[in-house]
Amino acid sequence: MKVGIIGCGAIANLICTSIVPEDNCIDIEYFFDKDIERAENLASFAGGVAALDFDEMVNNVDLVLECASPVSVKEFAPKVLEKGVDMIIMSVGALMDEEFYYEIEKIAKESDAKVHLPSGAIVGLDGIKAVAKFGLKEVSLVTRKSPKSLGKNISTQEVLFEGKASEAVREFPLNINVAATISIACHRDIDVKIIVDPNVDRNVHEITAKGDFGEFKTTTMNYPCSSNPKTSMLAALSAIRLLKSFNETISVGM
């Protein structure tokens, strides 16, 4: 499987570092970034090609992995899917725009392409998907992040946001993809609270789900990527796991 990457920052670097020669089903061959130097540096490290022409990359890969931004998803996803090329989207917040969501769903169906959304920086997504249409009544997310990860300079805990996921994604497009992922998984605009806390050094996500099935809670305490405190390591690891799963004969979970 030949893979092209959009966005050559922290997540892309961690993915390329973790894909080893033994993973011979995965060939990350093309690297595209609006900062061509970043693309060239990562391509040199991974033994690939820095793509100057986006269309050339899409025409030569089986799958495109987006690791850039919601803006990049809106710009490039339609072009990828129109070519019948599968896509992994990390910046899931872009899909909280319902009109755009249905646009790329329609394009993907017409071109027989698939869109994959990794579980990202949270655990428990399988459970949420399982109960989404079977009596799920309430889902909420409480996220705690350090001031550094949110670009804040404060010394006391502060509730930065409280509202719906769609609003959170608009206000924090680079920080709260997890809210979008959960919302899409359970087909509802979930309740979100974002707390900036100088006493935490990890990105903490607490999910609560209640319904006819009972109740479950998960807490994920992620170390941020050293090169980008806005990004949790688990987000990159979920993409790596998804890439490797495409060649497995027996799969576990959804």
PDB file of N, CA, C and O in Angstrom, residues 54-79:
ATOM      1  N   PHE A  54       0.616  18.452  -5.689  1.00  0.00           N
ATOM      2  CA  PHE A  54      -0.303  17.620  -4.915  1.00  0.00           C
ATOM      3  C   PHE A  54      -0.984  16.568  -5.777  1.00  0.00           C
ATOM      4  O   PHE A  54      -1.115  15.405  -5.386  1.00  0.00           O
ATOM      5  N   ASP A  55      -1.410  16.963  -6.980  1.00  0.00           N
ATOM      6  CA  ASP A  55      -2.103  16.025  -7.862  1.00  0.00           C
ATOM      7  C   ASP A  55      -1.212  14.859  -8.258  1.00  0.00           C
ATOM      8  O   ASP A  55      -1.678  13.718  -8.377  1.00  0.00           O
ATOM      9  N   GLU A  56       0.082  15.135  -8.437  1.00  0.00           N
ATOM     10  CA  GLU A  56       1.009  14.054  -8.780  1.00  0.00           C
ATOM     11  C   GLU A  56       1.069  13.026  -7.655  1.00  0.00           C
ATOM     12  O   GLU A  56       1.092  11.818  -7.896  1.00  0.00           O
ATOM     13  N   MET A  57       1.079  13.507  -6.415  1.00  0.00           N
ATOM     14  CA  MET A  57       1.097  12.599  -5.273  1.00  0.00           C
ATOM     15  C   MET A  57      -0.159  11.732  -5.259  1.00  0.00           C
ATOM     16  O   MET A  57      -0.086  10.505  -5.133  1.00  0.00           O
ATOM     17  N   VAL A  58      -1.332  12.362  -5.405  1.00  0.00           N
ATOM     18  CA  VAL A  58      -2.594  11.627  -5.331  1.00  0.00           C
ATOM     19  C   VAL A  58      -2.688  10.579  -6.434  1.00  0.00           C
ATOM     20  O   VAL A  58      -3.227   9.488  -6.218  1.00  0.00           O
ATOM     21  N   ASN A  59      -2.150  10.880  -7.582  1.00  0.00           N
ATOM     22  CA  ASN A  59      -2.212   9.948  -8.708  1.00  0.00           C
ATOM     23  C   ASN A  59      -1.307   8.729  -8.531  1.00  0.00           C
ATOM     24  O   ASN A  59      -1.411   7.771  -9.308  1.00  0.00           O
ATOM     25  N   ASN A  60      -0.454   8.757  -7.512  1.00  0.00           N
ATOM     26  CA  ASN A  60       0.529   7.679  -7.354  1.00  0.00           C
ATOM     27  C   ASN A  60       0.452   6.958  -6.012  1.00  0.00           C
ATOM     28  O   ASN A  60       1.378   6.230  -5.646  1.00  0.00           O
ATOM     29  N   VAL A  61      -0.643   7.152  -5.270  1.00  0.00           N
ATOM     30  CA  VAL A  61      -0.771   6.492  -3.973  1.00  0.00           C
ATOM     31  C   VAL A  61      -2.109   5.772  -3.871  1.00  0.00           C
ATOM     32  O   VAL A  61      -3.049   6.051  -4.630  1.00  0.00           O
ATOM     33  N   ASP A  62      -2.187   4.850  -2.913  1.00  0.00           N
ATOM     34  CA  ASP A  62      -3.430   4.130  -2.627  1.00  0.00           C
ATOM     35  C   ASP A  62      -4.215   4.789  -1.502  1.00  0.00           C
ATOM     36  O   ASP A  62      -5.433   4.596  -1.375  1.00  0.00           O
ATOM     37  N   LEU A  63      -3.502   5.560  -0.671  1.00  0.00           N
ATOM     38  CA  LEU A  63      -4.127   6.159   0.505  1.00  0.00           C
ATOM     39  C   LEU A  63      -3.398   7.446   0.855  1.00  0.00           C
ATOM     40  O   LEU A  63      -2.174   7.524   0.746  1.00  0.00           O
ATOM     41  N   VAL A  64      -4.162   8.453   1.274  1.00  0.00           N
ATOM     42  CA  VAL A  64      -3.580   9.709   1.740  1.00  0.00           C
ATOM     43  C   VAL A  64      -3.886   9.858   3.225  1.00  0.00           C
ATOM     44  O   VAL A  64      -5.034   9.687   3.659  1.00  0.00           O
ATOM     45  N   LEU A  65      -2.867  10.169   3.997  1.00  0.00           N
ATOM     46  CA  LEU A  65      -2.990  10.383   5.443  1.00  0.00           C
ATOM     47  C   LEU A  65      -2.848  11.876   5.718  1.00  0.00           C
ATOM     48  O   LEU A  65      -1.795  12.460   5.464  1.00  0.00           O
ATOM     49  N   GLU A  66      -3.913  12.477   6.229  1.00  0.00           N
ATOM     50  CA  GLU A  66      -3.889  13.903   6.544  1.00  0.00           C
ATOM     51  C   GLU A  66      -3.468  14.124   7.975  1.00  0.00           C
ATOM     52  O   GLU A  66      -4.087  13.597   8.897  1.00  0.00           O
ATOM     53  N   CYS A  67      -2.415  14.911   8.182  1.00  0.00           N
ATOM     54  CA  CYS A  67      -1.910  15.235   9.525  1.00  0.00           C
ATOM     55  C   CYS A  67      -1.673  16.740   9.632  1.00  0.00           C
ATOM     56  O   CYS A  67      -0.701  17.163  10.261  1.00  0.00           O
ATOM     57  N   ALA A  68      -2.511  17.532   9.005  1.00  0.00           N
ATOM     58  CA  ALA A  68      -2.211  18.957   8.885  1.00  0.00           C
ATOM     59  C   ALA A  68      -3.140  19.832   9.723  1.00  0.00           C
ATOM     60  O   ALA A  68      -2.781  20.293  10.810  1.00  0.00           O
ATOM     61  N   SER A  69      -4.350  20.050   9.246  1.00  0.00           N
ATOM     62  CA  SER A  69      -5.278  20.973   9.904  1.00  0.00           C
ATOM     63  C   SER A  69      -6.662  20.824   9.298  1.00  0.00           C
ATOM     64  O   SER A  69      -6.812  20.293   8.195  1.00  0.00           O
ATOM     65  N   PRO A  70      -7.705  21.313  10.003  1.00  0.00           N
ATOM     66  CA  PRO A  70      -9.043  21.284   9.424  1.00  0.00           C
ATOM     67  C   PRO A  70      -9.125  22.020   8.084  1.00  0.00           C
ATOM     68  O   PRO A  70      -9.849  21.605   7.180  1.00  0.00           O
ATOM     69  N   VAL A  71      -8.380  23.111   7.956  1.00  0.00           N
ATOM     70  CA  VAL A  71      -8.366  23.866   6.700  1.00  0.00           C
ATOM     71  C   VAL A  71      -7.840  22.992   5.565  1.00  0.00           C
ATOM     72  O   VAL A  71      -8.376  22.994   4.444  1.00  0.00           O
ATOM     73  N   SER A  72      -6.794  22.213   5.844  1.00  0.00           N
ATOM     74  CA  SER A  72      -6.228  21.327   4.821  1.00  0.00           C
ATOM     75  C   SER A  72      -7.209  20.226   4.439  1.00  0.00           C
ATOM     76  O   SER A  72      -7.270  19.817   3.269  1.00  0.00           O
ATOM     77  N   VAL A  73      -7.965  19.727   5.405  1.00  0.00           N
ATOM     78  CA  VAL A  73      -8.972  18.702   5.104  1.00  0.00           C
ATOM     79  C   VAL A  73      -9.978  19.254   4.100  1.00  0.00           C
ATOM     80  O   VAL A  73     -10.312  18.607   3.099  1.00  0.00           O
ATOM     81  N   LYS A  74     -10.462  20.463   4.348  1.00  0.00           N
ATOM     82  CA  LYS A  74     -11.464  21.043   3.452  1.00  0.00           C
ATOM     83  C   LYS A  74     -10.888  21.336   2.073  1.00  0.00           C
ATOM     84  O   LYS A  74     -11.592  21.235   1.065  1.00  0.00           O
ATOM     85  N   GLU A  75      -9.613  21.676   2.026  1.00  0.00           N
ATOM     86  CA  GLU A  75      -8.990  21.986   0.743  1.00  0.00           C
ATOM     87  C   GLU A  75      -8.678  20.735  -0.076  1.00  0.00           C
ATOM     88  O   GLU A  75      -8.893  20.708  -1.294  1.00  0.00           O
ATOM     89  N   PHE A  76      -8.187  19.678   0.601  1.00  0.00           N
ATOM     90  CA  PHE A  76      -7.640  18.544  -0.142  1.00  0.00           C
ATOM     91  C   PHE A  76      -8.505  17.284  -0.152  1.00  0.00           C
ATOM     92  O   PHE A  76      -8.403  16.476  -1.073  1.00  0.00           O
ATOM     93  N   ALA A  77      -9.343  17.076   0.866  1.00  0.00           N
ATOM     94  CA  ALA A  77     -10.113  15.825   0.927  1.00  0.00           C
ATOM     95  C   ALA A  77     -10.979  15.603  -0.316  1.00  0.00           C
ATOM     96  O   ALA A  77     -10.985  14.488  -0.860  1.00  0.00           O
ATOM     97  N   PRO A  78     -11.712  16.591  -0.800  1.00  0.00           N
ATOM     98  CA  PRO A  78     -12.510  16.338  -2.009  1.00  0.00           C
ATOM     99  C   PRO A  78     -11.652  15.909  -3.202  1.00  0.00           C
ATOM    100  O   PRO A  78     -12.053  15.021  -3.965  1.00  0.00           O
ATOM    101  N   LYS A  79     -10.483  16.506  -3.349  1.00  0.00           N
ATOM    102  CA  LYS A  79      -9.598  16.166  -4.470  1.00  0.00           C
ATOM    103  C   LYS A  79      -9.104  14.730  -4.354  1.00  0.00           C
ATOM    104  O   LYS A  79      -9.009  14.013  -5.357  1.00  0.00           O
TER     105      LYS A  79
END
